[in-house]
Structures are given as C-alpha cells and as structure tokens.
CSV table of C-alpha atoms and ligand atoms in Angstrom, one decimal:
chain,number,residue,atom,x,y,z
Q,1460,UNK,CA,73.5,233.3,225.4
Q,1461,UNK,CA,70.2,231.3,225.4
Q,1462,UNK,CA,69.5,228.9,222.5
Q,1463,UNK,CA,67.0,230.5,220.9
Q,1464,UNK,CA,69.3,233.5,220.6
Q,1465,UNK,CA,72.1,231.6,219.7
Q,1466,UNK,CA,69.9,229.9,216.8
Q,1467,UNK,CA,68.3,233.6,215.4
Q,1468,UNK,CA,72.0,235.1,215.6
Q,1469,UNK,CA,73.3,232.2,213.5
Q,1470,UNK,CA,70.0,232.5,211.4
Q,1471,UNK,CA,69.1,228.9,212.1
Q,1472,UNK,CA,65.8,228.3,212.2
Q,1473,UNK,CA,65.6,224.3,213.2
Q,1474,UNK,CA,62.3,222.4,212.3
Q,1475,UNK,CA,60.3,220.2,215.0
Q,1476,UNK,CA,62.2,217.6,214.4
Q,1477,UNK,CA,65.6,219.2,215.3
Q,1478,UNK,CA,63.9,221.2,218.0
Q,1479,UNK,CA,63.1,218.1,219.8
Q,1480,UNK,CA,66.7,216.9,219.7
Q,1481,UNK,CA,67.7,220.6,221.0
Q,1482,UNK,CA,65.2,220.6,223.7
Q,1483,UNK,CA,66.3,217.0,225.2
Q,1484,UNK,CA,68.9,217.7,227.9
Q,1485,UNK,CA,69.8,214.4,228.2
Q,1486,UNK,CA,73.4,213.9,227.6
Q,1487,UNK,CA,73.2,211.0,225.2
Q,1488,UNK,CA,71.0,211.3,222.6
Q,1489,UNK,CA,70.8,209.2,219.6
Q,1490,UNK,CA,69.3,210.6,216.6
Q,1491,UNK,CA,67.8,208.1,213.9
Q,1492,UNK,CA,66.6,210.0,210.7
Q,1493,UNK,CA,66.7,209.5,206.9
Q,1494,UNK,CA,68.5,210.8,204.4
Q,1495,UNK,CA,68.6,215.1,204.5
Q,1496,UNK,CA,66.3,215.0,207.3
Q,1497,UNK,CA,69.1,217.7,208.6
Q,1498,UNK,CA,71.6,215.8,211.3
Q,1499,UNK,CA,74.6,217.0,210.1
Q,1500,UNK,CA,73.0,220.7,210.5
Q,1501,UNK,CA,71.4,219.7,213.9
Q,1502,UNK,CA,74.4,218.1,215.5
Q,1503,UNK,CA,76.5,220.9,214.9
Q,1504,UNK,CA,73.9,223.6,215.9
Q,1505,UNK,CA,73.8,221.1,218.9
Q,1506,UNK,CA,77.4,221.2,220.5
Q,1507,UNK,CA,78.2,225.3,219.1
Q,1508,UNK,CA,76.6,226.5,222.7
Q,1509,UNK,CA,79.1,224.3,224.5
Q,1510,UNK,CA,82.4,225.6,222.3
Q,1511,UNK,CA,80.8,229.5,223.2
Q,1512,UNK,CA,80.2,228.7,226.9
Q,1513,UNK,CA,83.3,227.3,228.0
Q,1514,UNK,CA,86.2,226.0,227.0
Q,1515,UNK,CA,85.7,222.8,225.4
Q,1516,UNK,CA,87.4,220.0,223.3
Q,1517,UNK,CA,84.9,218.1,221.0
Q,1518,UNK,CA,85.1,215.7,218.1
Q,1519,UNK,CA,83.1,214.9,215.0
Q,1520,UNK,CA,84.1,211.2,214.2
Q,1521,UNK,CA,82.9,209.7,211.3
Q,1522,UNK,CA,83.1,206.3,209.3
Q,1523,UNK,CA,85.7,208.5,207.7
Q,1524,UNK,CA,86.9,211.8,207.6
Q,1525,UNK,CA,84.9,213.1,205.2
Q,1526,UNK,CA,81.9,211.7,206.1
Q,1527,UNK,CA,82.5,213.3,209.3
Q,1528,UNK,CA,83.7,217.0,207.3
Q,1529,UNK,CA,79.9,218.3,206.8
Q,1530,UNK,CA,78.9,218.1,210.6
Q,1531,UNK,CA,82.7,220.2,211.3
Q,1532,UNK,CA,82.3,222.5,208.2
Q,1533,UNK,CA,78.8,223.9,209.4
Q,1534,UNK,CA,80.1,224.2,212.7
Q,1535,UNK,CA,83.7,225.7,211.7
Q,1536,UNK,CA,81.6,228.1,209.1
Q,1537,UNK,CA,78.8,229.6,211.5
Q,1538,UNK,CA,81.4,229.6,214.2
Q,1539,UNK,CA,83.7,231.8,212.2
Q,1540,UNK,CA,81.5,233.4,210.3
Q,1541,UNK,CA,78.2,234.8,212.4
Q,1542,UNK,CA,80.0,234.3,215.7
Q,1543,UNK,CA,83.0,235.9,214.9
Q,1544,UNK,CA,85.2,233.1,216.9
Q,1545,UNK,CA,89.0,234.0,215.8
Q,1546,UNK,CA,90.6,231.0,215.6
Q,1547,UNK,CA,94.1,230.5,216.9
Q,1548,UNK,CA,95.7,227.4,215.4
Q,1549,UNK,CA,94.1,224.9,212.8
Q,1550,UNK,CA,95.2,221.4,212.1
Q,1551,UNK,CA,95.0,219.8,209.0
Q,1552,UNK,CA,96.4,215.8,208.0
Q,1553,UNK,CA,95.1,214.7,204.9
Q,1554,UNK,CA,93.4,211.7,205.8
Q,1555,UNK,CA,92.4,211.3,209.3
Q,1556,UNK,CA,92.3,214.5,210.8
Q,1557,UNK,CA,91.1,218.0,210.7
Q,1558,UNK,CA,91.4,220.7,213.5
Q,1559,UNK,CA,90.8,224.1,215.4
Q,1560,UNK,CA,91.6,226.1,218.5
Q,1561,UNK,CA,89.4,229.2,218.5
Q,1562,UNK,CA,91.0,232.2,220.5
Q,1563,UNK,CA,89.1,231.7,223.7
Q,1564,UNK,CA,90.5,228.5,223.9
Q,1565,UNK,CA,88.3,225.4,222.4
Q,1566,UNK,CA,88.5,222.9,220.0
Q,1567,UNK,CA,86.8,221.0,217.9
Q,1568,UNK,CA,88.4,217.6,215.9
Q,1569,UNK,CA,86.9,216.0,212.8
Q,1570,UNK,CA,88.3,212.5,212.8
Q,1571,UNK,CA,88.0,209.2,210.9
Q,1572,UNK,CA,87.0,206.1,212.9
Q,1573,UNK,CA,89.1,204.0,210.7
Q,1574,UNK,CA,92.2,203.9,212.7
Q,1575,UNK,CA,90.2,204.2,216.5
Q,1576,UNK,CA,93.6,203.5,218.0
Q,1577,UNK,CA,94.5,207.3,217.0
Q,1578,UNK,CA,91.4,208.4,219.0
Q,1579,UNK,CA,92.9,207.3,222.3
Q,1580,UNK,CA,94.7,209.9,225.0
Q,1581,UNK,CA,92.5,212.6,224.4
Q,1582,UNK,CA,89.5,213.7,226.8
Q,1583,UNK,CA,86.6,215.3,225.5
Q,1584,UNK,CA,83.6,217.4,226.2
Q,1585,UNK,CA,81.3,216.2,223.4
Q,1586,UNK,CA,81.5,213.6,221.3
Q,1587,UNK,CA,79.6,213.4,217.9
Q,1588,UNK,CA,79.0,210.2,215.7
Q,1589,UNK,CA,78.2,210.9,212.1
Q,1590,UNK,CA,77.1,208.5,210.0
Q,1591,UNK,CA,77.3,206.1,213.4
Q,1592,UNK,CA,75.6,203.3,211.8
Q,1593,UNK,CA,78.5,202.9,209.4
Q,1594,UNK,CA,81.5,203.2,212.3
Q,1595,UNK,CA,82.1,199.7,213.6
Q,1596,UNK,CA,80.7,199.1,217.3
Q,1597,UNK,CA,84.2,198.4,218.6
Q,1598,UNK,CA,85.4,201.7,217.6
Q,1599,UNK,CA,82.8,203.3,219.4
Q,1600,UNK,CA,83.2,201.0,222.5
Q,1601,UNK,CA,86.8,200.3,222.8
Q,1602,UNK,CA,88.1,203.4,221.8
Q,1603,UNK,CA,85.2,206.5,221.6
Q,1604,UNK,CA,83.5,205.9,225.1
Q,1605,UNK,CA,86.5,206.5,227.4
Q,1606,UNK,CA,87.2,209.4,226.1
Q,1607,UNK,CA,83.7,211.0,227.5
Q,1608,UNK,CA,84.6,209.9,230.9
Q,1609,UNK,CA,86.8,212.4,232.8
Q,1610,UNK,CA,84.7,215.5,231.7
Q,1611,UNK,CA,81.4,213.8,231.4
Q,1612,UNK,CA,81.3,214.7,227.8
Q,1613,UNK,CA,78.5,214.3,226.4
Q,1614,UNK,CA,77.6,211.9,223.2
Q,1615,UNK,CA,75.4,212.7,220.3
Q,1616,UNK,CA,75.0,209.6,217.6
Q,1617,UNK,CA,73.1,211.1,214.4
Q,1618,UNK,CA,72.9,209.0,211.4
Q,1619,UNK,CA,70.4,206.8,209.0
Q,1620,UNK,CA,69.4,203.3,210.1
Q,1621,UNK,CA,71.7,200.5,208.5
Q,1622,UNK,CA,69.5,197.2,208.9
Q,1623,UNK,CA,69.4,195.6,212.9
Q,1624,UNK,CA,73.0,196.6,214.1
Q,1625,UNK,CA,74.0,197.8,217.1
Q,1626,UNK,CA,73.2,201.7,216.3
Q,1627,UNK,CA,69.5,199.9,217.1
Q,1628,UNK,CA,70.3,198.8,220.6
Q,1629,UNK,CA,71.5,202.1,221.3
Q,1630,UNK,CA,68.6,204.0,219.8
Q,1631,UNK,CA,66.0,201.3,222.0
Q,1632,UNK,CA,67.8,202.2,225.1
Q,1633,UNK,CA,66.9,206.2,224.6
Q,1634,UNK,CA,63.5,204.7,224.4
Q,1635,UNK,CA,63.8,203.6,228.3
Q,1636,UNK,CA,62.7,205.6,230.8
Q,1637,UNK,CA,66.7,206.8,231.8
Q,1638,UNK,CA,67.3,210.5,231.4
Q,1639,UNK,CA,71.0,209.8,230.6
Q,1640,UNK,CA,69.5,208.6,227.2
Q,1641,UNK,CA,67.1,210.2,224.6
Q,1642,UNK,CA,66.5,208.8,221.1
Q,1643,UNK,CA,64.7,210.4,218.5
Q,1644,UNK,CA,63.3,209.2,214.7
Q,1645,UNK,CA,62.4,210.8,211.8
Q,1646,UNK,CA,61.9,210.5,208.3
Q,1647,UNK,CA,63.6,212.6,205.0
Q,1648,UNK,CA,60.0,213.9,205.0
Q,1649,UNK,CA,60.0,215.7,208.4
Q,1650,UNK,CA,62.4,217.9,206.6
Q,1651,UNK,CA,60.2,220.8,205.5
Q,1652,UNK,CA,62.4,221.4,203.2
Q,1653,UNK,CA,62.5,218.3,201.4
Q,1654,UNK,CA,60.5,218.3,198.6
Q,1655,UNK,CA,57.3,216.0,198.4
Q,1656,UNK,CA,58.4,214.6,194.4
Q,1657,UNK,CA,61.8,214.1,195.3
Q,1658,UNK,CA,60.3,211.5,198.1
Q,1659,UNK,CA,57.7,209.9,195.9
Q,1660,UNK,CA,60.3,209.3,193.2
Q,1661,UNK,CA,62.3,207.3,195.5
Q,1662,UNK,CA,59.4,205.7,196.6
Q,1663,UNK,CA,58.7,204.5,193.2
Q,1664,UNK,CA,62.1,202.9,192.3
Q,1665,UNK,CA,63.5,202.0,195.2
Q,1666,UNK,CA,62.8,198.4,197.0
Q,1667,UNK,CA,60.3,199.1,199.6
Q,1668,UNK,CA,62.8,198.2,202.4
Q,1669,UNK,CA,65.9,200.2,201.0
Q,1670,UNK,CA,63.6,203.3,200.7
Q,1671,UNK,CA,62.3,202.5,204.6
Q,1672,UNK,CA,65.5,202.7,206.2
Q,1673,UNK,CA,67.0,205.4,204.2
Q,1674,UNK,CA,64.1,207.7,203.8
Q,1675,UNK,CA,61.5,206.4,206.7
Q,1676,UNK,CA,65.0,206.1,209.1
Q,1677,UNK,CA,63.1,202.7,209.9
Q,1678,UNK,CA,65.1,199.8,211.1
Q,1679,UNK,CA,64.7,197.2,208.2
Q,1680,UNK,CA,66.0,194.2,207.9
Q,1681,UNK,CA,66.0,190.4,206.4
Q,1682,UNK,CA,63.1,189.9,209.4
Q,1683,UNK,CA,60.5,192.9,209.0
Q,1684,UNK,CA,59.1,194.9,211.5
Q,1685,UNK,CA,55.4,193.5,212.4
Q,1686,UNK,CA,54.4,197.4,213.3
Q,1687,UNK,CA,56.1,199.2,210.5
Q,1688,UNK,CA,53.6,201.7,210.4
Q,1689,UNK,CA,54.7,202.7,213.6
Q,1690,UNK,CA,56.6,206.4,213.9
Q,1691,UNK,CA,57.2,207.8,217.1
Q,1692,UNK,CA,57.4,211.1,215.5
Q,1693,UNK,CA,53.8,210.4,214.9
Q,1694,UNK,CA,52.6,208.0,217.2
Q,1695,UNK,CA,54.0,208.9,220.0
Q,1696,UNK,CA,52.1,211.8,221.7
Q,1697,UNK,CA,50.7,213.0,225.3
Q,1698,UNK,CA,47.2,212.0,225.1
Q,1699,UNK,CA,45.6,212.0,228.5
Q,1700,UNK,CA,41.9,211.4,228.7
Q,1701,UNK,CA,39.8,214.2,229.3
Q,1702,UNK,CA,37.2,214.0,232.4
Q,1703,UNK,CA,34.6,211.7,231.4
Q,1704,UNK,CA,36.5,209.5,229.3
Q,1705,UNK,CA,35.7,205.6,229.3
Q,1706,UNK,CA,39.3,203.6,230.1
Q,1707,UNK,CA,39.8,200.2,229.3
Q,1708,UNK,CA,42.4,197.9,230.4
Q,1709,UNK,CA,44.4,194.8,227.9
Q,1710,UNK,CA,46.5,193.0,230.4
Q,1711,UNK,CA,49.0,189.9,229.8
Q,1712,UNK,CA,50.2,188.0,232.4
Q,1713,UNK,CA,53.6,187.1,233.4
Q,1714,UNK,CA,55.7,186.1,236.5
Q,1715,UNK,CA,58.9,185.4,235.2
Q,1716,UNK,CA,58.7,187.4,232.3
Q,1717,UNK,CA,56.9,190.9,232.8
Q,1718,UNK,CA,53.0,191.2,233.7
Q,1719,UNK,CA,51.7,193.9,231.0
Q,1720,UNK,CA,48.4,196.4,231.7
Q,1721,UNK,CA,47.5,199.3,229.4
Q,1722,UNK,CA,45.2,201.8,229.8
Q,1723,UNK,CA,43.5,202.8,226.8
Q,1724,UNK,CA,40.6,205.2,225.9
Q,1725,UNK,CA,38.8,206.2,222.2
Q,1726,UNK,CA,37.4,209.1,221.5
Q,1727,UNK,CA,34.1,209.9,219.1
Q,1728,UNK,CA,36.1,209.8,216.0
Q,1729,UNK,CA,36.9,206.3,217.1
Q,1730,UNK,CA,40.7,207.1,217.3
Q,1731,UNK,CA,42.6,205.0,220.7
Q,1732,UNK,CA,44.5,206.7,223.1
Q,1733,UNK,CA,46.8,204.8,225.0
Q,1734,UNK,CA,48.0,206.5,228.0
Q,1735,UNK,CA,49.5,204.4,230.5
Q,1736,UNK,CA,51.3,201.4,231.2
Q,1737,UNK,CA,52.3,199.2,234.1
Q,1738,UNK,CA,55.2,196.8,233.2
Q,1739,UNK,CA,56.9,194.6,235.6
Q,1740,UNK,CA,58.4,190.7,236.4
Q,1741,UNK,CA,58.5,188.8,239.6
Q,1742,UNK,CA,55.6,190.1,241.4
Q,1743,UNK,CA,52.1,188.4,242.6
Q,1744,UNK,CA,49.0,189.1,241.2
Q,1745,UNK,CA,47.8,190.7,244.0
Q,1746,UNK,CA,50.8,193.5,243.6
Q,1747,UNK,CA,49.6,193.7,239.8
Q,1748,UNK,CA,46.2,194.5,241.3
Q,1749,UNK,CA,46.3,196.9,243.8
Q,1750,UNK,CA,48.9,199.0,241.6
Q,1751,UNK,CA,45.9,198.8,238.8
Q,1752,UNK,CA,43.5,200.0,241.2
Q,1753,UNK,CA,45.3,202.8,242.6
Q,1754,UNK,CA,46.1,204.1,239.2
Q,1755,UNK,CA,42.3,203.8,238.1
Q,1756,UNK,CA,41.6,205.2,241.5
Q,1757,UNK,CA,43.7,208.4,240.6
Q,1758,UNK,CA,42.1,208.4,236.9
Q,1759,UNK,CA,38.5,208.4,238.4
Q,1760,UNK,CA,39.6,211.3,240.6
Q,1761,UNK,CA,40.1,213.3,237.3
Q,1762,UNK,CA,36.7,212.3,236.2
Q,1763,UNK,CA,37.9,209.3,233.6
Q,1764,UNK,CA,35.3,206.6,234.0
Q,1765,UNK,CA,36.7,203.0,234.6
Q,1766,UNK,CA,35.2,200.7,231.6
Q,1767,UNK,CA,36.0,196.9,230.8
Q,1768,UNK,CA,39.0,194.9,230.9
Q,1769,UNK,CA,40.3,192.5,228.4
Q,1770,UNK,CA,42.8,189.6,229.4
Q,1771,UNK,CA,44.9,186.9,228.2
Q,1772,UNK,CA,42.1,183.8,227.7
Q,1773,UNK,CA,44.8,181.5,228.5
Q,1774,UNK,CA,45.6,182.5,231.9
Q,1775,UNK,CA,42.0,181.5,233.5
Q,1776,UNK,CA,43.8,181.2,237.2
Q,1777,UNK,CA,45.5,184.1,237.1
Q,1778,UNK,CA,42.2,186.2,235.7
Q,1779,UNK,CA,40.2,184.4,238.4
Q,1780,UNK,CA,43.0,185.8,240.7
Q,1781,UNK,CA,43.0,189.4,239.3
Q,1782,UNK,CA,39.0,189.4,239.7
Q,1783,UNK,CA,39.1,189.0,243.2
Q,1784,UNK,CA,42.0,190.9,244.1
Q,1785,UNK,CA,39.6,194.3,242.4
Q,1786,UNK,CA,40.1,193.9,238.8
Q,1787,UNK,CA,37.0,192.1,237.0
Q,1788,UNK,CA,38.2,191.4,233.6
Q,1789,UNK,CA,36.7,189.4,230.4
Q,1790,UNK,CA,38.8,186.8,228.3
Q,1791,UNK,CA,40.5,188.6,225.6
Q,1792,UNK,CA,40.2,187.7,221.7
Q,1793,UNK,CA,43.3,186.4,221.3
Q,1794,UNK,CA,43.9,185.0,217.6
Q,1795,UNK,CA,47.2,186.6,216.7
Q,1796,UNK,CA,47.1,187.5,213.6
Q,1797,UNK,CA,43.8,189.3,212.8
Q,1798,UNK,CA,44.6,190.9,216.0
Q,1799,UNK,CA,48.2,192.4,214.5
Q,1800,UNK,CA,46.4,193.4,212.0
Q,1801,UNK,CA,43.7,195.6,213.8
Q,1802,UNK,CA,46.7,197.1,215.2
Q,1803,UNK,CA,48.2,197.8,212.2
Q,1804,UNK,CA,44.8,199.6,210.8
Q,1805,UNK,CA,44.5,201.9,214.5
Q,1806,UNK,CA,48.0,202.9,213.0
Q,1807,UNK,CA,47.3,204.4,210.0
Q,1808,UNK,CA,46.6,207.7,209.0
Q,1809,UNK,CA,43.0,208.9,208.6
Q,1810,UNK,CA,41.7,211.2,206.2
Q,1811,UNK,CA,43.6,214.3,208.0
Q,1812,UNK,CA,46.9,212.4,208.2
Q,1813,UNK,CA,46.7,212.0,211.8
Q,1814,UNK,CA,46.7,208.4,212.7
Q,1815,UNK,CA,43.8,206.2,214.3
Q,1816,UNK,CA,46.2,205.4,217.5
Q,1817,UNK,CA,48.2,207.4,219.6
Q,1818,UNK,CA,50.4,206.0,222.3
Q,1819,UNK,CA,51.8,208.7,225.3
Q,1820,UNK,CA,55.4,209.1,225.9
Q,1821,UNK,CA,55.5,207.4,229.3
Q,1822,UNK,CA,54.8,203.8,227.9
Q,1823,UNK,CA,58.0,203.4,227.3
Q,1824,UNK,CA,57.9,199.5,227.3
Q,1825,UNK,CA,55.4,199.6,224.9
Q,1826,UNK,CA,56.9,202.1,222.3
Q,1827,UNK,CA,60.1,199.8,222.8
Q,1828,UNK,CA,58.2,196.6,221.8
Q,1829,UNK,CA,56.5,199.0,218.9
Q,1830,UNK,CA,60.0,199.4,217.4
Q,1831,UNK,CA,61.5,196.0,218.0
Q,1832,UNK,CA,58.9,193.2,217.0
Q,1833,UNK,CA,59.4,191.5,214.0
Q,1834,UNK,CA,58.7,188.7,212.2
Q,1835,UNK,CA,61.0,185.3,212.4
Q,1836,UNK,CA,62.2,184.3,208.8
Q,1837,UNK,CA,60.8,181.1,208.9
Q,1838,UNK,CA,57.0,180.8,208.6
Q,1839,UNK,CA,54.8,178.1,209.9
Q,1840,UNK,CA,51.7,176.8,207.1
Q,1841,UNK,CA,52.8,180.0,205.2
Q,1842,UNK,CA,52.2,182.7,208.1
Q,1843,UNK,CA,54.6,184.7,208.9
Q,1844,UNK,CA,54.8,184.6,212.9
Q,1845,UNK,CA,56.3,187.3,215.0
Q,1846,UNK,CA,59.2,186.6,216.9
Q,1847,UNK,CA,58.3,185.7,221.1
Q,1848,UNK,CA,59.6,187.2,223.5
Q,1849,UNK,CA,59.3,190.9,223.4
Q,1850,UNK,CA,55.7,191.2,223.0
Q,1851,UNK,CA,53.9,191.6,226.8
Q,1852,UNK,CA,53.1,195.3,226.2
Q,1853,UNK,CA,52.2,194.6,223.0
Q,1854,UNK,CA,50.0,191.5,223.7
Q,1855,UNK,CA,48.1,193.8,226.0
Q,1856,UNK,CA,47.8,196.3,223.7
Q,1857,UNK,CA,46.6,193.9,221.4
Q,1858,UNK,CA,43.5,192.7,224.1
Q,1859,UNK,CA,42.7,196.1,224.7
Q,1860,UNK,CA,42.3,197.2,220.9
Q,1861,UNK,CA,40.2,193.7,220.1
Q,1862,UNK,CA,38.1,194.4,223.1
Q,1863,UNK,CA,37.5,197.8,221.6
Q,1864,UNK,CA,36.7,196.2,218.4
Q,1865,UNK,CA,34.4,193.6,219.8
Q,1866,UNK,CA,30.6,195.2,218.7
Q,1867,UNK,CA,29.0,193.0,221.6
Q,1868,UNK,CA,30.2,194.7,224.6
Q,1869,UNK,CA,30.0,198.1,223.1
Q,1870,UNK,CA,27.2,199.2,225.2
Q,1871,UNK,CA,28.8,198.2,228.2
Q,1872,UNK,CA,31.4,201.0,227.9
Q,1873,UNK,CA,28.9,203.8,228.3
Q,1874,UNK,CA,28.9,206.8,226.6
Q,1875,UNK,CA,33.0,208.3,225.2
Q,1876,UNK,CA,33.8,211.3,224.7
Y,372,ATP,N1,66.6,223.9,209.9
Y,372,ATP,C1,67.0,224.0,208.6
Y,372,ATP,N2,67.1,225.2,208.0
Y,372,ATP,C2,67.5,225.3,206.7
Y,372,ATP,N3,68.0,224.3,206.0
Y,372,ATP,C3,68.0,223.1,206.6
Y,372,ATP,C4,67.5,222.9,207.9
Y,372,ATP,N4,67.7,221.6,208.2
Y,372,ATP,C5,68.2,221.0,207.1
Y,372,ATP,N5,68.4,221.9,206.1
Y,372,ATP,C6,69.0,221.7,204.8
Y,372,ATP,O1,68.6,220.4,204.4
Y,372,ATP,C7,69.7,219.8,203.8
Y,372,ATP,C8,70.2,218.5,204.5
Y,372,ATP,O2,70.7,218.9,205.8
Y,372,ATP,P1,71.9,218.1,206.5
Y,372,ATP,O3,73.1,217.9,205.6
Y,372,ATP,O4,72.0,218.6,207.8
Y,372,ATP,O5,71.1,216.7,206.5
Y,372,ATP,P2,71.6,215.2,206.8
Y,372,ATP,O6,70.4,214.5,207.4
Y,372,ATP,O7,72.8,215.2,207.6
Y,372,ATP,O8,71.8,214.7,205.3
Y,372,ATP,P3,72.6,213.4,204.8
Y,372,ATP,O9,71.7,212.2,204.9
Y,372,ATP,O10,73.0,213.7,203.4
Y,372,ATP,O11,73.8,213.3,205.7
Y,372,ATP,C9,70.8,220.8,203.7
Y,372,ATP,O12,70.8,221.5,202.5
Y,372,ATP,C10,70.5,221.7,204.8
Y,372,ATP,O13,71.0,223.0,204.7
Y,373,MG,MG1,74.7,214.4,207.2
C-alpha cells in the first residue's frame, strides 16, 4: 500500500510539516517541533507502513512510559481500528512496559528509558524517541543504538527542544549534507490546527525564551541564538536565480579553518536569495578560485549574470591572491555588529509574511551555522559578542548582504530581476 493510501484509509490527512518528515527517506530523522505541533501523531503515522509491510519489531521509548503511551496508543488504535490488524498477544507491566504482537506477526513495545538496562537483548526494526530531549544521552547511546544494528532499524527522535543538550547535536547533524540523517523544525504554529489565541496567550505570559523553545521548537538557552529569527521551515527554501539574475559573491578566508563563498542574488522586491555555497579547509587559494569560477561559469551558462564580490578586508594577501587567480573582489564592510543586525532585518517577515532572505537547502554549512551561533555570556564594553568559531558561512554571508546594502556600488550590479 502506498502512503498516501495508507494515510486516506486511516483518514490522516498530515500537514506540511509532517509531510516533510514522511517524505524524507532517510533512515534517521530527527524531528524538533513545539508543543502540539503533532509528533506523537506523525511518528506513529511514520513507522505503521513498516508494521503492515513486513514483519517488524519496533519500540516507542520514552523518558517514561507514559510519555511514550500517546505515540503507541495512536498507533495501537488506527492499527486496530481502520486497519483491522488482529492482534495476537499483548503485554502489559505497570510501569515500564507495554506490548503487542498483531496476527501477521509484528510488534510494537512502548517502553520507559528509565531503567535502559531492560532495553538490551532485543533487535529492532524502528526505533522511536518520544520526548528525546528529556531521555538521558547515555540511554540512547549505551543502550538504544545497538539495538538498530542487526536489522538496520531505523530511528526516528521527535520531541520539543530542552535548552543546548545533546538532542541539538543530533538535530545539526540532519542538517549535514548525509542522507543517513534528516532533521526537521517547526513551531506549535505550523500546526493548522492550533489556534492563533491560544499561541498569543502564551506569548504574552510566558518568558520570551521559555515560549521559544516550547512553542518556536527553538534551541534556547543561558547564551541566545544571534539569528533567532531564523526558521528553516521558513528560511530555508530552493531559490535558484532565474536567467538574468545579478549574483554576488561574500567570501571569508580560511586555511586551517574552512574558506567560505556564497552566492547570493536579490530580486526587485529587494528580498536575497542565497543559493549556493562552497565550504572547505586545507586547500590553496587557487583551488578556492577555480572551483568559484567554474560554478559562476555554469551559472552564466543559465543566463545569471556574474556581479561584485565582497571579501574579508583583513585578508588583503589572500584577496590580492583570489583577484588574480579569476576572482576580482572588493573589501567587505566588516563591523560586526551593525552587520548581524542587517542580517537579522533580511530575516524578517515582510508585509505578506514571507521573509526578506531565503537560503536554499544545499547550503548546508550555512543553515548549520544559522542554527548554532550564539552569543558568549560575557560581554565586552557592554556588547554582547557572538561566540568564534562557527561563523565562516556566516561571515560570508554577512559580506555579501553589507555589499548589497552598500548604496555606492549599486549601479555597478546592473539591472536585477
Ligand atoms: N494531521 C493532523 N490531523 C488532525 N489532527 C492533528 C494532526 N496533527 C496533529 N493533530 C492534532 O493536534 C494535537 C496534537 O497532536 P500530537 O499529540 O501528535 O502533538 P505533539 O506535538 O506530540 O504534542 P505534545 O507536545 O503534547 O506531545 C492532537 O489533538 C492531534 O490530534
Ligand atoms: Mg507528543
């Protein structure tokens, strides 16, 4: 049975959101969403086509049991009920356990993470986390893993952001360019079926990073995020330029730590595009170059006009060395802070809710620097800083936009689309 007929014979009609986590066929995915965004619904409607194709053994593991009981119900329930699955045995221990073996053979657990040493000896087909961010990493490590292994189960990890743990570095690595991992993010809002007042009441009383996490399914923390207006569920989006588009370039240098290029265009709204990236350590300027000119090469054969770019002011060898390897570039505007902060206002929403900068899905690096910068607790002369390190992407997004900005060269960039 296909999905889609699987979904309309359970009567399950998932929003984008969900649909996005359906489509992905990678095998882990990690899905990040606030509170009644619809996980619990999503995970089970997820792993049903396996227990129907085959027979499987899976598990719902939660902090506790019954934190892991809503996922199993809906899944025991629509199982049962639509699909008309008989079910042969069922298990049933107060506390840490709940069971079934349907007729043709599979099972599904629900299964408390608080004693993990109970979750060993079995092998599994798919695994599901609920409420991951509360189940302590070792459970998941030590004890959950393994169990995929033999049948190269699969691994879905749904729940609501709880500050910087390690549910984050597991989210950022679905963010890589790896088909084994997907991640996805959404807020209580991309539930349809949420209503608007409930949200804005919680936005008026709760503390602006309590309502984040739990209803924006941001990653908050005691450090804030420097981007926090940035969503992939909204930012994130394929936006190739059309033929006669003008592309411009923000590049950061690095040897050591990655060089950084992105390609960016604007359209006559004055909304960015950000299209491409080219990330990568330990190579020479020249190998920077030519890969730059052989991607601007293949954008010009689609018609996309090759306009200015903006580097790192600091690096005047290494822009000397880009320049004659091809590149001709101008010194970026590089003060930090006003230049977060034109980032931040590209970010927003305009006046049809669609916001002012949109980055494509194959920047990964740059999405994952997006998600992850934030600011160090200590300030310097009262300015909050953002933490070094994970910023090349960034930085050169950063030229590129200020470039953009800069009135002066505007002319220079011909006629956009
Ligand atoms: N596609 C859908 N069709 C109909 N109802 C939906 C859909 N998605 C979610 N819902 C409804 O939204 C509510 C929340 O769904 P669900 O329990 O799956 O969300 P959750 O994100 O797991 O919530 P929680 O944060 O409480 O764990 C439920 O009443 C559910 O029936
Ligand atoms: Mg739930």
């Amino acid at each position: 049975m296909t999905r889609s007929a699987l979904f309309t014979r359970l009567d399950y009609d998932p929003h984008q959101g969900q649909l996005r986590l359906h489509e992905s066929d990678a095998r882990f995915k990690v899905l990040i969403a606030g509170a009644r965004f619809g996980k619990s619904l999503a995970s089970s409607h997820d792993v049903l086509r396996d227990l129907l194709s085959r027979e499987v053994r899976g598990w719902f593991v939660g902090p506790t049991l019954a934190l892991a009981e809503p996922e199993y119900d809906y899944l025991v329930q629509h199982a049962r009920g639509r699909l008309g699955l008989e079910a042969s045995r069922e298990d049933y221990s107060a506390r840490a356990h709940r069971g079934l073996t349907f007729a043709n053979g599979s099972e599904v657990h629900c299964l408390s993470a608080l004693q993990p040493q109970s979750l060993l000896g079995r092998e599994i087909d798919w695994l599901v986390l609920c409420e991951a961010a509360h189940i302590a990493r070792d459970a998941y490590e030590r004890f959950l893993r393994g169990r995929l292994v033999s049948r190269e189960g699969r691994l879905i990890v749904a729940t609501t952001p709880r500050g910087h743990n390690w549910i984050e570095e597991l989210y950022q690595r679905g963010l890589q360019a790896c088909d084994a991992w997907n991640s996805f993010r959404y807020a209580t809002w991309d539930n349809p079926r949420v209503l608007p007042a409930e949200i804005e009441e919680a936005r008026r009383t709760l503390p602006g990073p309590i309502f984040d996490e739990q209803f924006g399914g941001a990653f908050t923390g005691a450090s804030g995020r420097v981007y926090p207006e940035f969503e992939p569920a909204r930012h994130v989006l394929a936006c190739d330029p059309p033929a006669g588009a003008v592309s411009l370039r923000g590049i950061d240098f690095g040897f050591t730590q990655p060089f950084a290029c992105v390609w960016l265009c604007v359209d006559h709204d004055g909304r960015i595009s950000v299209f491409d990236e080219y990330f990568r350590s330990g190579a020479t300027v020249l190998d920077h170059a030519r890969e730059i000119v052989r991607r601007d090469e293949a954008l010009a054969a689609r018609g996309v006009l090759r306009g200015a770019s903006f580097a790192d002011p600091a690096a005047r060898a290494e822009r000397e060395a880009l320049a004659q390897c091809g590149v001709p570039n101008g010194p970026a505007e590089n003060a930090l802070l006003p230049g977060i902060s034109r980032v931040r206002q590209a970010l927003l929403p305009r006046a049809d809710g669609r916001p002012g900068l949109v980055v494509h899905p194959r920047c990964v690096n740059l999405i994952r620097e997006f998600e992850g910068y934030i600011y160090e607790e200590l300030t310097r002369a009262g300015e909050p800083l953002p933490v070094k390190g994970d910023d090349h992407a960034l930085d050169a997004l950063r030229y590129g936009v200020m470039g953009l900005c800069s009135r002066a060269d505007w002319r220079k960039f011909g006629v956009l689309w």
